């Protein structure tokens, strides 16, 4: 039987496909080079959305984990894990492309900029959450939820802490002001990335819910035989 | 839980804390192992960094201080809840007619005391080993405030996760995996404040105030999450908790979480 | 004819290349440009070309990694759902064999 939710994922990917093509051709063919950073600036258009994706998914995971704790909801638990996985993916993307961009423009892959450190620390929390969900036993699921909540709450705290921490270090401006034609390229890229990631996220969440239901079904089968 | 008279909560917390301390005084296991570990780490730091010049110890001392707190904190929390797990006392405690929040407060309090005893060794040790640490002697009140606030924030998070792992029968290796990433914000604030102290920064009180605010947030989160995280480990026994439990069950109509 | 490097060729389109000195006599520089000027331009252009080439390399790496990441996750999801489907099929078979009524609606 087909559920309504099954049509959402193909729709997301269908909407994303032309946007991806459009944004990539716009990035490479129709966007002027940034004055000081040159061609390497084109990394920006997918690097920054990945960072936003990572933060957004961390927040979704934290909220879902809270619902999971309060309501004992299986769906919330699945959503929290799926969001953490996609957030992990986004974080990995940022942390790999960031140093590449940095190497091209600053000449060094890592400057210890507040955003860099914040993302790295957030990514560590997400990784710890995934480790706990995969290797902890059944009972540590609630603990993992607490960890996800802390991860979401930590984002602004860490950012503030790193800003304080940096006060005694040299600061590096990343992007001062973007001209409008850059933003016009940025938004399609962001939406394409978000659509694709939400599609993947929806698939994963549904898989997790299904796996839980399947487990239940097996248990009931055993029960009916006994 | 939250709509309970705070007086009763305080009384129960103090009672539990006293029993924790009585148990600890019987063999001093936690204090002895943790202080010994502190000394070992101090010795290792001394061997590694004694050759540093004074201007280089300035940025190093805050890091050494809070790294040691992180190491010792992990050891202490692991040991404290290992003991609970061996005797299965945490489960008994959760089943007892005691507010869960009181358990959290008592556990956090006892761990904080152990950490502070370790810091009483650690800070003078650092102060005498490294010339930059001289400030710790010069400004004892500020140093004490800094150490207490830093350890309090660490313990507020650490107790929640250690208790959750112990109650859920989780593996202990995971505690370190969880604790280090989650406690980085507290440790970073503490690091910044310590640096301000060493620099004799005039804004030190505002840094300390920020740490206090952070501690309030972390304690609030820990208290809020302690019961939901642990309640799966044991059935509810207090009347209020039982009612809540029944309401929860009604709402979810028999559904359980996936494993 | 000596082979002409691309930057020089580009410069040549803008400024006329200086003619070879005729029988060691009077050397007349082309109007509007000088040798130093042209060399400075050429070095700058070399630098710009090198920067662009290196930038391109970085971009290819960055975008390659991003897309590889998503592809890897997609593959992971695909394998997961294949395994899930196999599980569901196994359950159906079990159900058919035991003929249990009122079982779960898979």
GROMACS .gro file of N, CA and C in nm, chain C residues 2-105:
model
  312
  487UNK      N    1   6.003   3.195  -3.352
  487UNK     CA    2   6.015   3.129  -3.222
  487UNK      C    3   5.872   3.100  -3.173
  488UNK      N    4   5.858   2.989  -3.097
  488UNK     CA    5   5.726   2.959  -3.040
  488UNK      C    6   5.686   3.069  -2.941
  489UNK      N    7   5.560   3.105  -2.943
  489UNK     CA    8   5.515   3.215  -2.858
  489UNK      C    9   5.434   3.158  -2.741
  490UNK      N   10   5.475   3.199  -2.623
  490UNK     CA   11   5.400   3.154  -2.503
  490UNK      C   12   5.263   3.221  -2.502
  491UNK      N   13   5.162   3.154  -2.453
  491UNK     CA   14   5.026   3.210  -2.455
  491UNK      C   15   5.014   3.351  -2.397
  492UNK      N   16   5.078   3.378  -2.280
  492UNK     CA   17   5.061   3.514  -2.227
  492UNK      C   18   5.112   3.619  -2.324
  493UNK      N   19   5.228   3.588  -2.390
  493UNK     CA   20   5.285   3.683  -2.485
  493UNK      C   21   5.190   3.702  -2.602
  494UNK      N   22   5.131   3.589  -2.642
  494UNK     CA   23   5.036   3.594  -2.752
  494UNK      C   24   4.920   3.687  -2.717
  495UNK      N   25   4.873   3.673  -2.595
  495UNK     CA   26   4.761   3.757  -2.552
  495UNK      C   27   4.804   3.904  -2.552
  496UNK      N   28   4.926   3.927  -2.500
  496UNK     CA   29   4.976   4.064  -2.498
  496UNK      C   30   4.987   4.117  -2.640
  497UNK      N   31   5.033   4.028  -2.728
  497UNK     CA   32   5.054   4.068  -2.866
  497UNK      C   33   4.927   4.115  -2.932
  498UNK      N   34   4.814   4.065  -2.884
  498UNK     CA   35   4.688   4.107  -2.943
  498UNK      C   36   4.658   4.251  -2.906
  499UNK      N   37   4.706   4.289  -2.789
  499UNK     CA   38   4.676   4.423  -2.742
  499UNK      C   39   4.783   4.521  -2.789
  500UNK      N   40   4.908   4.482  -2.763
  500UNK     CA   41   5.019   4.569  -2.804
  500UNK      C   42   5.090   4.504  -2.920
  501UNK      N   43   5.138   4.585  -3.011
  501UNK     CA   44   5.209   4.527  -3.125
  501UNK      C   45   5.344   4.477  -3.078
  502UNK      N   46   5.380   4.356  -3.120
  502UNK     CA   47   5.509   4.301  -3.081
  502UNK      C   48   5.620   4.385  -3.143
  503UNK      N   49   5.726   4.403  -3.065
  503UNK     CA   50   5.837   4.485  -3.116
  503UNK      C   51   5.907   4.410  -3.230
  504UNK      N   52   5.935   4.476  -3.342
  504UNK     CA   53   6.003   4.408  -3.453
  504UNK      C   54   6.150   4.384  -3.420
  505UNK      N   55   6.207   4.284  -3.480
  505UNK     CA   56   6.349   4.254  -3.458
  505UNK      C   57   6.432   4.370  -3.511
  506UNK      N   58   6.540   4.402  -3.438
  506UNK     CA   59   6.623   4.514  -3.486
  506UNK      C   60   6.678   4.485  -3.626
  507UNK      N   61   6.669   4.580  -3.717
  507UNK     CA   62   6.713   4.558  -3.855
  507UNK      C   63   6.861   4.590  -3.870
  508UNK      N   64   6.934   4.497  -3.924
  508UNK     CA   65   7.080   4.500  -3.949
  508UNK      C   66   7.158   4.582  -3.847
  509UNK      N   67   7.127   4.559  -3.716
  509UNK     CA   68   7.204   4.618  -3.607
  509UNK      C   69   7.203   4.770  -3.605
  510UNK      N   70   7.116   4.829  -3.686
  510UNK     CA   71   7.114   4.974  -3.692
  510UNK      C   72   7.020   5.036  -3.591
  511UNK      N   73   6.944   5.132  -3.636
  511UNK     CA   74   6.854   5.202  -3.546
  511UNK      C   75   6.742   5.108  -3.499
  512UNK      N   76   6.720   5.108  -3.365
  512UNK     CA   77   6.612   5.023  -3.311
  512UNK      C   78   6.495   5.114  -3.275
  513UNK      N   79   6.384   5.086  -3.341
  513UNK     CA   80   6.266   5.169  -3.314
  513UNK      C   81   6.166   5.090  -3.232
  514UNK      N   82   6.142   5.131  -3.105
  514UNK     CA   83   6.041   5.059  -3.027
  514UNK      C   84   5.902   5.085  -3.083
  515UNK      N   85   5.818   4.982  -3.066
  515UNK     CA   86   5.680   4.999  -3.111
  515UNK      C   87   5.613   5.108  -3.031
  516UNK      N   88   5.519   5.171  -3.091
  516UNK     CA   89   5.455   5.283  -3.023
  516UNK      C   90   5.365   5.232  -2.910
  517UNK      N   91   5.370   5.298  -2.796
  517UNK     CA   92   5.274   5.269  -2.691
  517UNK      C   93   5.317   5.163  -2.594
  518UNK      N   94   5.431   5.103  -2.612
  518UNK     CA   95   5.472   5.000  -2.516
  518UNK      C   96   5.624   4.995  -2.510
  519UNK      N   97   5.671   4.937  -2.401
  519UNK     CA   98   5.816   4.918  -2.387
  519UNK      C   99   5.841   4.775  -2.343
  520UNK      N  100   5.965   4.733  -2.357
  520UNK     CA  101   5.999   4.596  -2.323
  520UNK      C  102   5.972   4.566  -2.176
  521UNK      N  103   6.011   4.660  -2.085
  521UNK     CA  104   5.992   4.636  -1.941
  521UNK      C  105   5.843   4.620  -1.910
  522UNK      N  106   5.770   4.712  -1.970
  522UNK     CA  107   5.627   4.710  -1.944
  522UNK      C  108   5.569   4.574  -1.982
  523UNK      N  109   5.616   4.527  -2.097
  523UNK     CA  110   5.562   4.402  -2.146
  523UNK      C  111   5.604   4.286  -2.057
  524UNK      N  112   5.727   4.293  -2.007
  524UNK     CA  113   5.773   4.184  -1.921
  524UNK      C  114   5.696   4.182  -1.790
  525UNK      N  115   5.674   4.301  -1.737
  525UNK     CA  116   5.596   4.309  -1.612
  525UNK      C  117   5.458   4.248  -1.635
  526UNK      N  118   5.398   4.289  -1.746
  526UNK     CA  119   5.266   4.236  -1.779
  526UNK      C  120   5.269   4.084  -1.789
  527UNK      N  121   5.373   4.034  -1.857
  527UNK     CA  122   5.382   3.889  -1.878
  527UNK      C  123   5.393   3.817  -1.745
  528UNK      N  124   5.479   3.870  -1.653
  528UNK     CA  125   5.493   3.803  -1.524
  528UNK      C  126   5.361   3.804  -1.449
  529UNK      N  127   5.296   3.921  -1.454
  529UNK     CA  128   5.167   3.930  -1.384
  529UNK      C  129   5.070   3.829  -1.440
  530UNK      N  130   5.070   3.819  -1.573
  530UNK     CA  131   4.977   3.726  -1.635
  530UNK      C  132   5.012   3.582  -1.599
  531UNK      N  133   5.143   3.554  -1.594
  531UNK     CA  134   5.185   3.419  -1.551
  531UNK      C  135   5.131   3.391  -1.413
  532UNK      N  136   5.147   3.492  -1.324
  532UNK     CA  137   5.102   3.472  -1.187
  532UNK      C  138   4.951   3.447  -1.183
  533UNK      N  139   4.879   3.531  -1.261
  533UNK     CA  140   4.734   3.516  -1.262
  533UNK      C  141   4.696   3.379  -1.315
  534UNK      N  142   4.767   3.334  -1.420
  534UNK     CA  143   4.734   3.204  -1.477
  534UNK      C  144   4.760   3.094  -1.376
  535UNK      N  145   4.874   3.106  -1.304
  535UNK     CA  146   4.906   3.004  -1.204
  535UNK      C  147   4.800   3.002  -1.094
  536UNK      N  148   4.758   3.123  -1.052
  536UNK     CA  149   4.657   3.132  -0.946
  536UNK      C  150   4.527   3.067  -0.993
  537UNK      N  151   4.488   3.099  -1.118
  537UNK     CA  152   4.364   3.043  -1.168
  537UNK      C  153   4.373   2.891  -1.175
  538UNK      N  154   4.489   2.842  -1.223
  538UNK     CA  155   4.504   2.696  -1.234
  538UNK      C  156   4.493   2.631  -1.097
  539UNK      N  157   4.558   2.692  -0.998
  539UNK     CA  158   4.555   2.634  -0.863
  539UNK      C  159   4.414   2.643  -0.807
  540UNK      N  160   4.347   2.756  -0.835
  540UNK     CA  161   4.209   2.770  -0.789
  540UNK      C  162   4.121   2.661  -0.849
  541UNK      N  163   4.141   2.637  -0.979
  541UNK     CA  164   4.059   2.534  -1.044
  541UNK      C  165   4.080   2.400  -0.976
  542UNK      N  166   4.208   2.372  -0.945
  542UNK     CA  167   4.238   2.245  -0.878
  542UNK      C  168   4.162   2.235  -0.746
  543UNK      N  169   4.168   2.345  -0.669
  543UNK     CA  170   4.100   2.344  -0.540
  543UNK      C  171   3.950   2.324  -0.558
  544UNK      N  172   3.894   2.394  -0.659
  544UNK     CA  173   3.750   2.383  -0.679
  544UNK      C  174   3.711   2.241  -0.714
  545UNK      N  175   3.790   2.179  -0.803
  545UNK     CA  176   3.757   2.042  -0.843
  545UNK      C  177   3.759   1.950  -0.722
  546UNK      N  178   3.861   1.968  -0.638
  546UNK     CA  179   3.868   1.886  -0.517
  546UNK      C  180   3.745   1.908  -0.429
  547UNK      N  181   3.715   2.036  -0.405
  547UNK     CA  182   3.607   2.068  -0.312
  547UNK      C  183   3.475   2.010  -0.362
  548UNK      N  184   3.442   2.040  -0.489
  548UNK     CA  185   3.313   1.992  -0.539
  548UNK      C  186   3.313   1.840  -0.551
  549UNK      N  187   3.428   1.784  -0.588
  549UNK     CA  188   3.436   1.637  -0.597
  549UNK      C  189   3.406   1.574  -0.463
  550UNK      N  190   3.467   1.629  -0.357
  550UNK     CA  191   3.447   1.572  -0.223
  550UNK      C  192   3.301   1.584  -0.182
  551UNK      N  193   3.242   1.702  -0.208
  551UNK     CA  194   3.102   1.723  -0.168
  551UNK      C  195   3.012   1.619  -0.235
  552UNK      N  196   3.028   1.606  -0.366
  552UNK     CA  197   2.938   1.515  -0.436
  552UNK      C  198   2.967   1.370  -0.401
  553UNK      N  199   3.095   1.341  -0.375
  553UNK     CA  200   3.129   1.204  -0.334
  553UNK      C  201   3.063   1.171  -0.201
  554UNK      N  202   3.062   1.270  -0.111
  554UNK     CA  203   2.999   1.248   0.020
  554UNK      C  204   2.852   1.213   0.004
  555UNK      N  205   2.783   1.294  -0.076
  555UNK     CA  206   2.640   1.269  -0.094
  555UNK      C  207   2.618   1.136  -0.162
  556UNK      N  208   2.702   1.104  -0.260
  556UNK     CA  209   2.686   0.977  -0.330
  556UNK      C  210   2.707   0.862  -0.232
  557UNK      N  211   2.808   0.876  -0.144
  557UNK     CA  212   2.835   0.769  -0.049
  557UNK      C  213   2.716   0.749   0.044
  558UNK      N  214   2.658   0.861   0.090
  558UNK     CA  215   2.543   0.847   0.179
  558UNK      C  216   2.424   0.786   0.106
  559UNK      N  217   2.407   0.826  -0.021
  559UNK     CA  218   2.299   0.767  -0.100
  559UNK      C  219   2.316   0.617  -0.114
  560UNK      N  220   2.441   0.577  -0.138
  560UNK     CA  221   2.470   0.433  -0.152
  560UNK      C  222   2.437   0.359  -0.023
  561UNK      N  223   2.478   0.422   0.088
  561UNK     CA  224   2.452   0.363   0.220
  561UNK      C  225   2.301   0.345   0.241
  562UNK      N  226   2.225   0.447   0.205
  562UNK     CA  227   2.079   0.440   0.221
  562UNK      C  228   2.021   0.330   0.133
  563UNK      N  229   2.072   0.321   0.011
  563UNK     CA  230   2.022   0.223  -0.084
  563UNK      C  231   2.043   0.082  -0.032
  564UNK      N  232   2.166   0.056   0.020
  564UNK     CA  233   2.196  -0.077   0.073
  564UNK      C  234   2.109  -0.107   0.194
  565UNK      N  235   2.089  -0.004   0.279
  565UNK     CA  236   2.004  -0.024   0.395
  565UNK      C  237   1.864  -0.066   0.354
  566UNK      N  238   1.810   0.005   0.254
  566UNK     CA  239   1.671  -0.024   0.218
  566UNK      C  240   1.663  -0.161   0.150
  567UNK      N  241   1.770  -0.203   0.080
  567UNK     CA  242   1.769  -0.337   0.022
  567UNK      C  243   1.761  -0.442   0.132
  568UNK      N  244   1.841  -0.416   0.239
  568UNK     CA  245   1.840  -0.513   0.349
  568UNK      C  246   1.703  -0.516   0.418
  569UNK      N  247   1.646  -0.397   0.431
  569UNK     CA  248   1.515  -0.386   0.495
  569UNK      C  249   1.411  -0.463   0.414
  570UNK      N  250   1.419  -0.446   0.281
  570UNK     CA  251   1.322  -0.514   0.195
  570UNK      C  252   1.337  -0.665   0.210
  571UNK      N  253   1.463  -0.710   0.216
  571UNK     CA  254   1.486  -0.854   0.233
  571UNK      C  255   1.424  -0.903   0.363
  572UNK      N  256   1.437  -0.821   0.468
  572UNK     CA  257   1.380  -0.857   0.598
  572UNK      C  258   1.229  -0.870   0.588
  573UNK      N  259   1.169  -0.772   0.521
  573UNK     CA  260   1.023  -0.773   0.508
  573UNK      C  261   0.979  -0.898   0.433
  574UNK      N  262   1.052  -0.932   0.325
  574UNK     CA  263   1.017  -1.051   0.248
  574UNK      C  264   1.028  -1.177   0.333
  575UNK      N  265   1.136  -1.182   0.413
  575UNK     CA  266   1.155  -1.299   0.500
  575UNK      C  267   1.038  -1.312   0.596
  576UNK      N  268   0.995  -1.196   0.649
  576UNK     CA  269   0.883  -1.198   0.744
  576UNK      C  270   0.756  -1.248   0.674
  577UNK      N  271   0.734  -1.200   0.552
  577UNK     CA  272   0.615  -1.244   0.477
  577UNK      C  273   0.615  -1.395   0.460
  578UNK      N  274   0.733  -1.448   0.425
  578UNK     CA  275   0.743  -1.592   0.404
  578UNK      C  276   0.710  -1.667   0.532
  579UNK      N  277   0.769  -1.617   0.642
  579UNK     CA  278   0.743  -1.679   0.772
  579UNK      C  279   0.594  -1.682   0.800
  580UNK      N  280   0.532  -1.565   0.773
  580UNK     CA  281   0.389  -1.552   0.800
  580UNK      C  282   0.311  -1.651   0.715
  581UNK      N  283   0.348  -1.660   0.588
  581UNK     CA  284   0.278  -1.750   0.497
  581UNK      C  285   0.292  -1.894   0.542
  582UNK      N  286   0.414  -1.928   0.594
  582UNK     CA  287   0.438  -2.066   0.632
  582UNK      C  288   0.359  -2.104   0.756
  583UNK      N  289   0.367  -2.013   0.858
  583UNK     CA  290   0.300  -2.048   0.983
  583UNK      C  291   0.150  -2.022   0.976
  584UNK      N  292   0.111  -1.942   0.876
  584UNK     CA  293  -0.032  -1.914   0.860
  584UNK      C  294  -0.093  -1.844   0.978
  585UNK      N  295  -0.010  -1.765   1.047
  585UNK     CA  296  -0.060  -1.696   1.165
  585UNK      C  297  -0.159  -1.589   1.124
  586UNK      N  298  -0.277  -1.591   1.182
  586UNK     CA  299  -0.378  -1.490   1.150
  586UNK      C  300  -0.366  -1.376   1.251
  587UNK      N  301  -0.411  -1.261   1.209
  587UNK     CA  302  -0.407  -1.146   1.299
  587UNK      C  303  -0.265  -1.098   1.327
  588UNK      N  304  -0.173  -1.141   1.242
  588UNK     CA  305  -0.034  -1.096   1.258
  588UNK      C  306  -0.022  -0.951   1.216
  589UNK      N  307   0.099  -0.902   1.219
  589UNK     CA  308   0.120  -0.761   1.186
  589UNK      C  309   0.097  -0.736   1.037
  590UNK      N  310   0.035  -0.629   1.005
  590UNK     CA  311   0.017  -0.592   0.866
  590UNK      C  312   0.144  -0.530   0.812
   0.00000   0.00000   0.00000
